[in-house]
Structures are given as structure tokens and as C-alpha cells.
CSV table of C-alpha atoms in Angstrom, one decimal:
chain,number,residue,atom,x,y,z
K,1,ASN,CA,-31.0,116.3,98.4
K,2,PHE,CA,-31.5,119.8,99.7
K,3,VAL,CA,-34.9,118.9,101.2
K,4,VAL,CA,-33.2,116.1,103.2
K,5,GLU,CA,-30.5,118.6,104.2
K,6,LEU,CA,-32.9,121.3,105.5
K,7,TRP,CA,-35.0,118.7,107.5
K,8,THR,CA,-31.9,117.4,109.0
K,9,TYR,CA,-30.9,120.8,110.1
K,10,LEU,CA,-34.2,121.2,111.8
K,11,ALA,CA,-34.0,117.9,113.5
K,12,ILE,CA,-30.6,118.7,114.9
K,13,ASP,CA,-31.7,122.1,116.2
K,14,ILE,CA,-34.9,120.6,117.8
K,15,VAL,CA,-32.7,118.0,119.6
K,16,VAL,CA,-30.4,120.9,120.8
K,17,ILE,CA,-33.3,123.0,122.1
K,18,TRP,CA,-35.0,120.2,123.9
K,19,VAL,CA,-31.7,119.3,125.6
K,20,ARG,CA,-31.4,122.8,126.7
K,21,LEU,CA,-35.0,123.0,128.0
K,22,TYR,CA,-34.7,119.6,129.8
K,23,ALA,CA,-31.5,120.5,131.4
K,24,ARG,CA,-32.7,123.9,132.6
K,25,TYR,CA,-35.9,122.3,133.9
K,26,HIS,CA,-33.9,119.5,135.6
K,27,THR,CA,-31.6,122.0,137.2
K,28,ASN,CA,-34.1,124.8,138.2
K,29,GLY,CA,-37.6,123.4,137.8
K,30,TRP,CA,-40.5,125.2,135.9
K,31,LYS,CA,-40.1,128.3,138.0
K,32,GLY,CA,-36.4,128.5,137.1
K,33,LEU,CA,-37.1,128.9,133.4
K,34,ALA,CA,-36.3,132.3,132.1
K,35,TRP,CA,-37.5,134.4,129.3
K,36,ASP,CA,-34.7,133.2,127.0
K,37,ASP,CA,-35.8,129.6,127.5
K,38,TYR,CA,-39.4,130.4,126.6
K,39,LEU,CA,-38.3,132.5,123.6
K,40,MET,CA,-36.1,129.6,122.5
K,41,ALA,CA,-39.1,127.3,122.5
K,42,ILE,CA,-41.0,129.8,120.3
K,43,ALA,CA,-37.9,130.1,118.0
K,44,MET,CA,-38.1,126.3,117.4
K,45,PHE,CA,-41.7,126.6,116.0
K,46,ILE,CA,-40.7,129.6,113.8
K,47,TYR,CA,-37.7,127.7,112.5
K,48,ALA,CA,-40.0,124.7,111.7
K,49,GLY,CA,-42.2,127.1,109.7
K,50,GLU,CA,-39.3,128.6,107.8
K,51,THR,CA,-38.0,125.1,107.0
K,52,ALA,CA,-41.5,124.2,105.6
K,53,GLU,CA,-41.5,127.3,103.5
K,54,ALA,CA,-38.2,126.5,102.0
K,55,HIS,CA,-39.3,123.0,101.3
K,56,TYR,CA,-42.3,124.5,99.3
K,57,VAL,CA,-40.0,126.9,97.5
K,58,VAL,CA,-37.5,124.2,96.4
K,59,TYR,CA,-39.8,121.1,96.0
K,60,TYR,CA,-43.3,122.3,95.1
K,61,TRP,CA,-42.5,125.7,93.4
K,62,LEU,CA,-39.4,124.3,91.8
K,63,GLY,CA,-37.5,127.5,92.8
K,64,LEU,CA,-39.6,129.7,90.5
K,65,ALA,CA,-40.8,133.3,91.3
K,66,ASN,CA,-41.6,136.4,89.4
K,67,ASN,CA,-38.0,137.2,88.5
K,68,ALA,CA,-35.5,136.2,85.8
K,69,MET,CA,-37.9,136.8,82.9
K,70,THR,CA,-37.8,139.0,79.9
K,71,ASP,CA,-40.6,141.2,78.9
K,72,GLU,CA,-41.4,138.9,76.0
K,73,GLU,CA,-41.6,135.9,78.3
K,74,ARG,CA,-43.8,137.7,80.8
K,75,LYS,CA,-46.2,138.8,78.0
K,76,ALA,CA,-46.4,135.3,76.4
K,77,LEU,CA,-47.0,133.4,79.7
K,78,ASP,CA,-50.5,132.2,80.0
K,79,PRO,CA,-51.9,133.4,83.4
K,80,SER,CA,-53.7,130.0,83.7
K,81,SER,CA,-50.6,127.9,82.9
K,82,ARG,CA,-48.8,125.8,85.4
K,83,GLU,CA,-45.7,127.9,85.2
K,84,ALA,CA,-47.6,131.0,86.1
K,85,TYR,CA,-49.1,129.2,89.0
K,86,LEU,CA,-45.7,128.1,90.2
K,87,ARG,CA,-44.3,131.6,89.9
K,88,ILE,CA,-47.1,133.2,91.7
K,89,ARG,CA,-46.9,130.7,94.6
K,90,GLY,CA,-43.2,130.9,94.7
K,91,SER,CA,-43.3,134.7,95.0
K,92,GLN,CA,-45.9,134.6,97.7
K,93,THR,CA,-43.9,132.0,99.7
K,94,GLN,CA,-40.7,134.1,99.3
K,95,LEU,CA,-42.3,137.1,100.9
K,96,VAL,CA,-43.6,135.1,103.7
K,97,GLY,CA,-40.2,133.3,104.0
K,98,TRP,CA,-38.3,136.7,104.3
K,99,LEU,CA,-40.7,137.8,107.1
K,100,THR,CA,-40.4,134.4,108.9
K,101,TYR,CA,-36.6,134.5,108.5
K,102,LEU,CA,-36.5,138.1,110.0
K,103,VAL,CA,-38.8,137.1,113.0
K,104,LEU,CA,-36.5,134.1,113.8
K,105,LEU,CA,-33.2,136.0,113.7
K,106,TRP,CA,-34.6,138.8,115.9
K,107,VAL,CA,-36.2,136.4,118.4
K,108,LEU,CA,-32.7,134.8,118.8
K,109,LYS,CA,-31.3,138.2,119.4
K,110,LEU,CA,-33.8,138.7,122.2
K,111,CYS,CA,-32.7,135.3,123.6
K,112,TRP,CA,-29.1,136.5,123.7
K,113,LEU,CA,-30.1,139.8,125.5
K,114,PHE,CA,-32.3,138.1,128.1
K,115,PHE,CA,-29.4,135.6,128.7
K,116,TYR,CA,-27.1,138.5,129.3
K,117,THR,CA,-29.6,140.0,131.7
K,118,ARG,CA,-29.1,136.9,133.9
K,119,LEU,CA,-25.4,136.7,133.3
K,120,GLY,CA,-24.7,140.3,134.0
K,121,GLU,CA,-26.3,140.7,137.3
K,122,GLY,CA,-23.8,142.7,139.4
K,123,VAL,CA,-21.5,143.4,136.6
K,124,HIS,CA,-20.6,147.0,136.1
K,125,ARG,CA,-22.5,148.8,133.3
K,126,MET,CA,-23.7,145.5,131.7
K,127,ALA,CA,-27.3,146.1,132.6
K,128,LEU,CA,-27.2,149.4,130.7
K,129,LYS,CA,-25.6,147.7,127.7
K,130,VAL,CA,-28.3,145.2,127.7
K,131,LYS,CA,-31.1,147.8,127.9
K,132,ILE,CA,-29.7,149.7,125.0
K,133,GLY,CA,-29.5,146.4,123.1
K,134,PHE,CA,-33.2,145.8,123.7
K,135,VAL,CA,-34.1,149.1,122.3
K,136,PHE,CA,-31.8,148.7,119.3
K,137,VAL,CA,-33.2,145.2,118.5
K,138,VAL,CA,-36.9,146.3,118.8
K,139,VAL,CA,-36.4,149.4,116.6
K,140,THR,CA,-34.5,147.6,113.9
K,141,PHE,CA,-37.0,144.8,113.8
K,142,PHE,CA,-40.0,147.0,113.1
K,143,MET,CA,-37.9,149.1,110.7
K,144,THR,CA,-36.9,146.1,108.7
K,145,PHE,CA,-40.3,144.3,109.0
K,146,LEU,CA,-42.1,147.3,107.6
K,147,VAL,CA,-39.6,147.8,104.7
K,148,ILE,CA,-40.1,144.2,103.7
K,149,LEU,CA,-43.8,144.2,103.9
K,150,LEU,CA,-44.5,147.8,102.5
K,151,LYS,CA,-41.7,148.3,100.0
K,152,CYS,CA,-44.0,147.3,97.2
K,153,GLN,CA,-47.5,148.6,97.0
K,154,PRO,CA,-50.1,147.3,96.5
K,155,ILE,CA,-48.9,144.2,98.1
K,156,THR,CA,-50.3,142.0,95.2
K,157,LYS,CA,-47.5,143.4,93.0
K,158,ASN,CA,-45.1,141.1,94.9
K,159,TRP,CA,-46.3,138.3,92.8
K,160,GLN,CA,-47.3,140.1,89.7
K,161,ILE,CA,-45.8,138.7,86.5
K,162,TYR,CA,-46.9,141.0,83.7
K,163,PRO,CA,-46.2,143.8,83.3
K,164,ASP,CA,-42.8,143.6,85.0
K,165,PRO,CA,-43.3,144.9,88.6
K,166,GLY,CA,-39.6,145.8,88.9
K,167,ASN,CA,-36.9,144.4,91.3
K,168,THR,CA,-38.4,146.0,94.4
K,169,CYS,CA,-41.5,144.0,93.9
K,170,GLN,CA,-39.7,140.7,93.3
K,171,PRO,CA,-39.5,139.4,96.9
K,172,ALA,CA,-37.0,136.6,96.0
K,173,VAL,CA,-34.4,139.0,94.7
K,174,SER,CA,-35.4,142.4,96.0
K,175,LYS,CA,-32.2,144.6,96.6
K,176,VAL,CA,-34.0,146.9,98.9
K,177,GLN,CA,-34.9,144.3,101.4
K,178,ALA,CA,-31.5,142.6,101.0
K,179,TYR,CA,-29.7,145.8,101.8
K,180,ILE,CA,-31.8,146.8,104.8
K,181,LEU,CA,-31.8,143.3,106.2
K,182,ILE,CA,-28.0,142.8,106.0
K,183,SER,CA,-27.4,146.2,107.5
K,184,THR,CA,-29.7,145.8,110.5
K,185,ASN,CA,-28.7,142.2,111.0
K,186,LEU,CA,-25.0,142.9,111.0
K,187,ALA,CA,-25.3,146.0,113.2
K,188,THR,CA,-27.4,144.3,115.9
K,189,ASP,CA,-25.2,141.2,115.9
K,190,LEU,CA,-22.0,143.2,116.3
K,191,TYR,CA,-23.5,145.2,119.2
K,192,ILE,CA,-24.8,142.0,121.0
K,193,MET,CA,-21.5,140.2,120.5
K,194,CYS,CA,-19.6,143.2,122.0
K,195,ILE,CA,-21.7,143.2,125.3
K,196,PRO,CA,-19.9,140.4,127.2
K,197,LEU,CA,-16.4,140.8,125.7
K,198,PRO,CA,-15.0,143.3,128.3
K,199,MET,CA,-16.0,140.9,131.1
K,200,VAL,CA,-14.4,137.9,129.4
K,201,TRP,CA,-11.3,139.6,128.3
K,202,SER,CA,-10.5,141.1,131.8
K,203,ALA,CA,-11.1,137.9,133.5
K,204,ARG,CA,-8.2,135.9,135.1
K,205,ILE,CA,-8.5,132.8,133.2
K,206,PRO,CA,-6.1,130.7,131.1
K,207,PRO,CA,-5.6,132.1,127.6
K,208,LEU,CA,-7.2,129.1,125.8
K,209,THR,CA,-10.3,129.3,128.1
K,210,LYS,CA,-10.5,133.0,127.3
K,211,VAL,CA,-10.2,132.4,123.5
K,212,ALA,CA,-12.8,129.6,123.7
K,213,LEU,CA,-15.3,131.9,125.5
K,214,VAL,CA,-14.7,134.9,123.2
K,215,GLY,CA,-15.3,132.5,120.3
K,216,MET,CA,-18.5,131.1,121.7
K,217,PHE,CA,-19.8,134.6,122.4
K,218,CYS,CA,-18.7,135.8,118.9
K,219,GLY,CA,-20.3,132.9,117.0
K,220,GLY,CA,-22.6,135.6,115.5
K,221,PHE,CA,-19.8,136.2,113.0
K,222,LEU,CA,-20.4,132.8,111.5
K,223,THR,CA,-24.1,133.6,111.3
K,224,ALA,CA,-23.3,136.9,109.6
K,225,ILE,CA,-21.2,135.2,106.9
K,226,PHE,CA,-24.1,132.9,106.0
K,227,GLY,CA,-26.4,136.0,105.9
K,228,ILE,CA,-24.0,137.8,103.7
K,229,LEU,CA,-23.8,134.8,101.3
K,230,ARG,CA,-27.7,134.8,101.1
K,231,CYS,CA,-27.8,138.5,100.2
K,232,VAL,CA,-25.0,138.0,97.6
K,233,PHE,CA,-27.3,135.5,95.8
K,234,VAL,CA,-30.1,137.9,96.0
K,235,LEU,CA,-28.0,140.8,94.5
K,236,LEU,CA,-26.7,138.6,91.6
K,237,ASP,CA,-30.3,138.0,90.6
K,238,ARG,CA,-29.7,134.7,88.9
K,239,PRO,CA,-32.4,132.5,87.5
K,240,ASN,CA,-32.0,130.1,90.4
K,241,GLY,CA,-31.7,133.0,92.9
K,242,PRO,CA,-35.0,132.1,94.7
K,243,GLN,CA,-33.8,128.5,95.4
K,244,LEU,CA,-30.4,129.7,96.6
K,245,THR,CA,-31.7,132.3,98.9
K,246,GLY,CA,-34.0,129.7,100.4
K,247,GLU,CA,-31.2,127.3,100.9
K,248,TRP,CA,-28.8,129.8,102.5
K,249,SER,CA,-31.5,131.2,104.7
K,250,CYS,CA,-32.1,127.8,106.3
K,251,ARG,CA,-28.3,127.2,106.7
K,252,GLU,CA,-28.0,130.5,108.4
K,253,SER,CA,-31.0,129.8,110.7
K,254,PHE,CA,-29.5,126.4,111.6
K,255,VAL,CA,-26.3,127.9,112.7
K,256,ALA,CA,-28.0,130.8,114.5
K,257,VAL,CA,-30.2,128.5,116.5
K,258,PHE,CA,-27.3,126.2,117.3
K,259,ILE,CA,-24.9,128.9,118.4
K,260,SER,CA,-27.6,130.7,120.5
K,261,ASN,CA,-27.9,127.5,122.7
K,262,LEU,CA,-24.1,127.0,123.2
K,263,PRO,CA,-23.8,129.4,126.2
K,264,VAL,CA,-26.5,127.5,128.1
K,265,LEU,CA,-25.3,124.0,127.0
K,266,TYR,CA,-21.6,124.6,127.5
K,267,PRO,CA,-21.7,124.9,131.3
K,268,ILE,CA,-24.1,122.0,131.5
K,269,ALA,CA,-21.7,119.8,129.6
K,270,HIS,CA,-18.9,121.1,131.7
K,271,GLN,CA,-20.6,120.2,135.0
K,272,MET,CA,-21.5,116.7,133.6
K,273,LEU,CA,-17.9,116.1,132.6
K,274,LYS,CA,-16.7,117.2,136.0
K,275,ARG,CA,-19.1,114.9,137.8
K,276,MET,CA,-18.0,112.0,135.7
K,277,LYS,CA,-14.4,112.8,136.5
K,278,ASP,CA,-15.2,113.1,140.2
K,279,THR,CA,-17.0,109.8,140.1
K,280,ALA,CA,-14.2,108.1,138.3
K,281,TYR,CA,-11.6,109.6,140.7
K,282,SER,CA,-13.7,108.4,143.7
K,283,HIS,CA,-14.0,104.9,142.4
K,284,SER,CA,-10.2,104.9,141.7
K,285,ARG,CA,-9.4,106.0,145.3
K,286,SER,CA,-11.9,103.4,146.7
K,287,ARG,CA,-10.1,100.6,144.8
K,288,SER,CA,-6.8,101.9,145.9
K,289,ARG,CA,-7.8,101.9,149.6
K,290,ASN,CA,-9.0,98.3,149.3
K,291,VAL,CA,-5.7,97.2,147.7
K,292,LEU,CA,-3.5,99.2,150.2
K,293,GLY,CA,-5.7,98.6,153.3
K,294,GLY,CA,-6.7,95.0,152.7
K,295,GLY,CA,-9.0,94.9,155.7
K,296,LYS,CA,-12.2,96.1,157.3
K,297,SER,CA,-12.7,99.6,158.5
K,298,ASP,CA,-14.2,100.7,161.7
K,299,PRO,CA,-16.5,103.7,162.2
K,300,ASN,CA,-13.6,106.0,163.0
K,301,GLY,CA,-12.0,105.5,159.6
K,302,SER,CA,-9.3,103.0,160.7
K,303,THR,CA,-8.8,99.7,158.9
K,304,THR,CA,-7.6,96.4,160.2
K,305,ASN,CA,-5.4,94.7,157.7
K,306,GLN,CA,-4.9,91.0,157.3
K,307,ASP,CA,-1.6,91.1,159.4
K,308,GLY,CA,-3.4,92.8,162.2
K,309,SER,CA,-1.9,96.4,161.6
K,310,GLN,CA,-4.0,99.5,161.6
K,311,GLY,CA,-4.5,101.7,158.5
K,312,TYR,CA,-6.5,104.8,157.9
K,313,LYS,CA,-8.8,105.9,155.0
K,314,MET,CA,-7.1,108.6,152.9
K,315,ASN,CA,-10.3,110.8,153.0
K,316,THR,CA,-10.2,110.9,156.9
K,317,ILE,CA,-6.8,112.6,156.9
K,318,LYS,CA,-7.1,116.3,156.8
K,319,ALA,CA,-4.6,118.8,156.0
K,320,SER,CA,-3.5,121.2,158.8
K,321,ARG,CA,-4.0,124.2,156.6
K,322,LYS,CA,-7.6,125.2,155.9
K,323,LYS,CA,-8.4,124.8,152.2
K,324,LYS,CA,-9.9,127.9,150.6
K,325,ASP,CA,-13.0,127.8,148.5
K,326,PHE,CA,-12.1,128.1,144.9
K,327,LYS,CA,-14.1,130.6,142.8
K,328,HIS,CA,-13.8,130.9,139.1
K,329,PRO,CA,-12.4,134.2,138.0
K,330,LEU,CA,-15.6,135.0,136.2
K,331,SER,CA,-17.6,134.4,139.4
K,332,LEU,CA,-20.6,136.6,139.9
K,333,PRO,CA,-22.5,137.4,143.2
K,334,GLY,CA,-23.7,134.1,144.7
K,335,GLU,CA,-22.6,131.7,142.1
K,336,THR,CA,-19.9,130.9,139.6
K,337,PHE,CA,-19.7,131.9,135.9
K,338,TYR,CA,-20.5,128.3,134.9
K,339,GLU,CA,-23.5,128.1,137.2
K,340,ARG,CA,-24.7,131.5,136.0
K,341,PHE,CA,-24.6,130.2,132.4
K,342,GLY,CA,-27.1,127.5,133.2
K,343,SER,CA,-29.2,129.4,135.7
């Protein structure tokens, strides 16, 4: 059942990413695509790779790795047996899976930062916060990547069965990599989530809208919860730990990819709904004019009713007071906040 679940997650996120890319292309053309769009396309392929790895861990390697074995069991296991083969392959796939998982999450962090680069043009100090974020993300990525890859040397010990290589060399349940990953992941997520909050919180918008925007930008909290659950299963070191960590990594990745696309899809959906409302309202006014006027209109906007009287289209009557152009409180130079989301 989990195999179906994880491929369903991937299918949903692929649709979300394609909708995002199509909408951005339709609105701005190829030249209008930005770094976060290209990185999101790359993230789609990375996520597909992670899904395939989790599939192998659960379906082909049966959730086995070089952990959860006594010394007697390790010594008695025939190196040429099927169980030994499954445990070796499972451990190798776990190591690759951790690295793929890391790369995916940090690519999504870069997507957020590049998005904030576009969003924050002209906003006080936001550019500086984003630049600090880039440095923070790059440094933590290389630090975490090297810890996962080099924590156990020689690297072949990551799939060694006998003698016991120790917890550090058991990639499915290694506490060292779990601690370093959860620390750097939470730290970078918290920093990235805090970047737009001052702008949103100080904006003159309805409280419900403000809460919705804060919730959207702070979606990383939900991703962090899934990441914590994943690391908890690692630290518990249960016999089915490799399978559980694989399952929760895919769930976290699904949520992370989905949430990372919300800021771009939200304004697009908002504009589509607005156009639908405007179209419906226009049709409603047109039908009302036909019922009230009941006659033909001349080029000047007047209508001749069946009784010979003259009427005028409602849209030809202008108010004496000049209507001011409305701008959203989160407006940025040259465009509104919603347009900036999708630009």
C-alpha cells in the first residue's frame, strides 16, 4: 500500500509543478521564467529519484539494512545468502536516499530564497536578509552533505554486516546524520520563514488575509514536523526503522514540494477567480440592461425601448468624482503583491 501512496504523492506534486510552470510561462513567456522556476523543475526530477529509492527500500529490499542485528546473527549470516544481499543493497540505497533527500530539501530552500529576491525588490532590508539566507543555506548544505558522506570511513563500512560497523556506519539509523540534518534543516527553515513576516505583519490588510499569508509563508513548520518524525524513527533504531524513515522522508518531501509552490500558485488562482467573478458580473449586468432597457442601443450608448422612450447603458454613466486606482497594501514598486507573487 505504501508503494501506491508514495507514487501518488509524486504524481500530485508533478501536476502542481507543471501547473506552476505553465502558468508562469503563459503569463511571462520563456524569458519571464526565473531561477526559482528552473530550480523547481530540477526538484521534480530529484523528487522522482527519491521516490524510486524509497520504492526499492520497501518493495525490493523489504526494508532491510545492516542494522537491528545481534552479533550472533551477523556472524551466522552467510555472505552469499539472499538476506545478506538484501541488507547490503538496502544499506547502499539508504545512503543514497539520505543524500538525495538532503539535495531535494536544500534545492527547495533555494527556490524560496530566489522567490523572495523577486518579491522583495524595493522592500527595506529584505535583499540583505535574502543574501544572508543564501550564504546560510549553501554553508549548511555542504556541511550536512559531507557529514553524511564522510561520517563512516572507508565508505564500504556503510553496508558492512560483520563485524558490526557501529551505529555511525548504519545509514538507515545513523544518529550522527540524524542530529546534524534535523539541526541544519530546522535552522534554515526557521530563518527562511522569518524573512517575509515583517512585511506581511505590518501590511494594512484584513486580519484573516494576514493570517492566511503568514500561514502560507510558515508552511515550513509542517515540513519540519515530518522531518522530526523521520528522525525520531531513526533514533529509536527499530527493526523496521529503514522502512519507516523511507516512508516519512517521502511524506516530508511531498509536503515540502507542495508548500514551496503555494506562493506562486496562490496569486494565479486568485486572479483566475477574480476574472471569473468579473465575467459573471459582466454577464449579469448585460442581462439586466436587456431586461430594463428592452430596446436597441445607438452608438452613443442610448437605448430605444419598445414604448419609444430613451434609456442609457449603465456603463456609460460616469460618476462625477474621479475613482482612485486601488492598490493592495502589500503593493511593491510597479505592481501589486499578487502580481509580484506570480511574476
